[in-house]
C-alpha cells in the first residue's frame, strides 16, 4: 500500500510539477498510521527520490530549467523551510495537540489549493509577469519555503502557480523548474533533521517502499510530461488539485468531529 502511495503520488507529481508531497501528506494523514512529523519525513524522502529521477531526465525533455531563477527560489525556500519548521514546532509545543495542528494544516491547505486551482483554471484571463530582481525572487522563495514546510507539502502547486504568474512560464517549463526547486528544498529539509535531531525517533519502516515508488513514479511521470501538450499537463494539474482539495476538506471535517 505504501509503495502504491509513493508511486501514484510521484507519478502525478512528476507529470504536473506537484512534487508528490501535496498528495502524500493528506493521504497518510487520512490513514492516521503516523504522526505529522513522521509523515513529513516519509513525504520528503519520497519526493526527493522522485525529483532526483525527474531531473536526470530533463536533458531528454522539451523543457528548460532556468537555473538563475530556480536556484534563487530554491535557496529562499531553504531559508523559508527553516522558518516554517520552526513555526510548526513552536505551535506544536504551544498548542500541545497534534489534532489541532492537523486541522489547521488541512484547512489552510484546502484554501490555498482552491485559490491556486482557480488561478490556473482562469490564468488566461489574468496578466502574468517576468520578475528580474534577485531580492524579490529570493523573498518569493522564502515565502514559498515557509508555507511548504509548515504545511508539509513540498511546495509543488505553490511553485507552479508562482512560476506561471511571476515568470510567465508555460506548463512544461513550470513543471521542470518546480521539480528543480523541490529537489533542493526536500534535500535541505532531510539534511536539517539529520544534523539536528536525527531519524532515530521516527518510524521509518515504510520509507524504503515509498522511495522505490517515488523513483518509479518519477521516471514514468517525467517520460509522460515530455509527450503531453501543455494543455494536457494543466488538465492533470487541475484534476489532481481538485482531488487533493476534497481530501483535505474531508480530513478537516474528520479532525473537527
PDB file of C-alpha atoms in Angstrom, residues 61-152:
ATOM      1  CA  UNK A  61      12.775  16.746 -22.367  1.00  0.00           C
ATOM      2  CA  UNK A  62      11.398  19.605 -24.427  1.00  0.00           C
ATOM      3  CA  UNK A  63      11.712  21.968 -21.468  1.00  0.00           C
ATOM      4  CA  UNK A  64      14.398  24.037 -19.791  1.00  0.00           C
ATOM      5  CA  UNK A  65      15.483  24.633 -16.216  1.00  0.00           C
ATOM      6  CA  UNK A  66      16.115  28.329 -15.551  1.00  0.00           C
ATOM      7  CA  UNK A  67      18.957  27.816 -13.083  1.00  0.00           C
ATOM      8  CA  UNK A  68      19.198  31.504 -12.121  1.00  0.00           C
ATOM      9  CA  UNK A  69      15.552  31.741 -11.071  1.00  0.00           C
ATOM     10  CA  UNK A  70      15.413  28.159  -9.796  1.00  0.00           C
ATOM     11  CA  UNK A  71      18.472  28.452  -7.550  1.00  0.00           C
ATOM     12  CA  UNK A  72      17.343  31.776  -6.079  1.00  0.00           C
ATOM     13  CA  UNK A  73      13.878  30.407  -5.275  1.00  0.00           C
ATOM     14  CA  UNK A  74      15.411  27.153  -4.022  1.00  0.00           C
ATOM     15  CA  UNK A  75      17.811  28.998  -1.699  1.00  0.00           C
ATOM     16  CA  UNK A  76      14.951  31.169  -0.459  1.00  0.00           C
ATOM     17  CA  UNK A  77      12.852  28.018   0.020  1.00  0.00           C
ATOM     18  CA  UNK A  78      15.594  26.507   2.178  1.00  0.00           C
ATOM     19  CA  UNK A  79      15.669  29.607   4.398  1.00  0.00           C
ATOM     20  CA  UNK A  80      11.886  29.707   4.495  1.00  0.00           C
ATOM     21  CA  UNK A  81      11.822  25.991   5.253  1.00  0.00           C
ATOM     22  CA  UNK A  82      13.747  26.610   8.480  1.00  0.00           C
ATOM     23  CA  UNK A  83      11.203  29.269   9.452  1.00  0.00           C
ATOM     24  CA  UNK A  84       8.254  27.037   8.584  1.00  0.00           C
ATOM     25  CA  UNK A  85       9.702  24.099  10.517  1.00  0.00           C
ATOM     26  CA  UNK A  86      10.346  26.376  13.497  1.00  0.00           C
ATOM     27  CA  UNK A  87       6.792  27.701  13.355  1.00  0.00           C
ATOM     28  CA  UNK A  88       5.418  24.153  13.174  1.00  0.00           C
ATOM     29  CA  UNK A  89       7.446  23.047  16.229  1.00  0.00           C
ATOM     30  CA  UNK A  90       6.531  26.204  18.144  1.00  0.00           C
ATOM     31  CA  UNK A  91       2.800  25.764  17.562  1.00  0.00           C
ATOM     32  CA  UNK A  92       3.002  22.057  18.332  1.00  0.00           C
ATOM     33  CA  UNK A  93       4.655  22.836  21.676  1.00  0.00           C
ATOM     34  CA  UNK A  94       2.288  25.706  22.481  1.00  0.00           C
ATOM     35  CA  UNK A  95      -0.946  24.005  21.494  1.00  0.00           C
ATOM     36  CA  UNK A  96       0.262  20.554  22.584  1.00  0.00           C
ATOM     37  CA  UNK A  97      -2.297  18.962  20.272  1.00  0.00           C
ATOM     38  CA  UNK A  98      -1.353  17.262  17.024  1.00  0.00           C
ATOM     39  CA  UNK A  99      -5.051  17.183  16.085  1.00  0.00           C
ATOM     40  CA  UNK A 100      -5.316  20.959  16.289  1.00  0.00           C
ATOM     41  CA  UNK A 101      -2.215  21.415  14.133  1.00  0.00           C
ATOM     42  CA  UNK A 102      -3.526  18.834  11.662  1.00  0.00           C
ATOM     43  CA  UNK A 103      -6.839  20.670  11.474  1.00  0.00           C
ATOM     44  CA  UNK A 104      -5.037  23.985  10.857  1.00  0.00           C
ATOM     45  CA  UNK A 105      -2.873  22.422   8.145  1.00  0.00           C
ATOM     46  CA  UNK A 106      -5.826  20.789   6.377  1.00  0.00           C
ATOM     47  CA  UNK A 107      -7.896  23.974   6.472  1.00  0.00           C
ATOM     48  CA  UNK A 108      -5.111  26.248   5.220  1.00  0.00           C
ATOM     49  CA  UNK A 109      -4.120  23.753   2.557  1.00  0.00           C
ATOM     50  CA  UNK A 110      -7.685  23.455   1.234  1.00  0.00           C
ATOM     51  CA  UNK A 111      -7.986  27.253   0.988  1.00  0.00           C
ATOM     52  CA  UNK A 112      -4.589  27.768  -0.666  1.00  0.00           C
ATOM     53  CA  UNK A 113      -5.147  24.957  -3.162  1.00  0.00           C
ATOM     54  CA  UNK A 114      -8.604  26.279  -4.047  1.00  0.00           C
ATOM     55  CA  UNK A 115      -7.061  29.675  -4.844  1.00  0.00           C
ATOM     56  CA  UNK A 116      -4.333  28.016  -6.955  1.00  0.00           C
ATOM     57  CA  UNK A 117      -6.942  25.888  -8.755  1.00  0.00           C
ATOM     58  CA  UNK A 118      -8.977  28.971  -9.688  1.00  0.00           C
ATOM     59  CA  UNK A 119      -5.875  30.860 -10.784  1.00  0.00           C
ATOM     60  CA  UNK A 120      -4.569  28.079 -13.054  1.00  0.00           C
ATOM     61  CA  UNK A 121      -8.079  27.469 -14.396  1.00  0.00           C
ATOM     62  CA  UNK A 122      -8.525  31.107 -15.410  1.00  0.00           C
ATOM     63  CA  UNK A 123      -4.931  32.331 -15.750  1.00  0.00           C
ATOM     64  CA  UNK A 124      -5.512  33.082 -19.425  1.00  0.00           C
ATOM     65  CA  UNK A 125      -7.732  35.970 -18.328  1.00  0.00           C
ATOM     66  CA  UNK A 126      -5.116  37.378 -15.953  1.00  0.00           C
ATOM     67  CA  UNK A 127      -1.853  39.200 -16.516  1.00  0.00           C
ATOM     68  CA  UNK A 128       1.441  37.379 -15.909  1.00  0.00           C
ATOM     69  CA  UNK A 129       4.790  38.984 -15.140  1.00  0.00           C
ATOM     70  CA  UNK A 130       8.533  38.472 -15.598  1.00  0.00           C
ATOM     71  CA  UNK A 131      10.495  39.245 -12.431  1.00  0.00           C
ATOM     72  CA  UNK A 132      14.202  40.026 -12.611  1.00  0.00           C
ATOM     73  CA  UNK A 133      15.009  41.454  -9.169  1.00  0.00           C
ATOM     74  CA  UNK A 134      17.147  38.952  -7.237  1.00  0.00           C
ATOM     75  CA  UNK A 135      15.901  40.309  -3.914  1.00  0.00           C
ATOM     76  CA  UNK A 136      12.249  39.857  -4.832  1.00  0.00           C
ATOM     77  CA  UNK A 137      12.842  36.373  -6.284  1.00  0.00           C
ATOM     78  CA  UNK A 138      14.680  35.361  -3.100  1.00  0.00           C
ATOM     79  CA  UNK A 139      11.814  36.738  -0.987  1.00  0.00           C
ATOM     80  CA  UNK A 140       9.317  34.751  -3.058  1.00  0.00           C
ATOM     81  CA  UNK A 141      11.365  31.631  -2.340  1.00  0.00           C
ATOM     82  CA  UNK A 142      11.383  32.327   1.403  1.00  0.00           C
ATOM     83  CA  UNK A 143       7.597  32.686   1.484  1.00  0.00           C
ATOM     84  CA  UNK A 144       7.122  29.518  -0.582  1.00  0.00           C
ATOM     85  CA  UNK A 145       9.528  27.569   1.616  1.00  0.00           C
ATOM     86  CA  UNK A 146       7.904  28.735   4.844  1.00  0.00           C
ATOM     87  CA  UNK A 147       4.401  27.793   3.688  1.00  0.00           C
ATOM     88  CA  UNK A 148       5.509  24.484   2.211  1.00  0.00           C
ATOM     89  CA  UNK A 149       7.480  23.451   5.284  1.00  0.00           C
ATOM     90  CA  UNK A 150       4.713  24.399   7.704  1.00  0.00           C
ATOM     91  CA  UNK A 151       2.079  22.589   5.646  1.00  0.00           C
ATOM     92  CA  UNK A 152       4.389  19.628   4.952  1.00  0.00           C
TER      93      UNK A 152
END
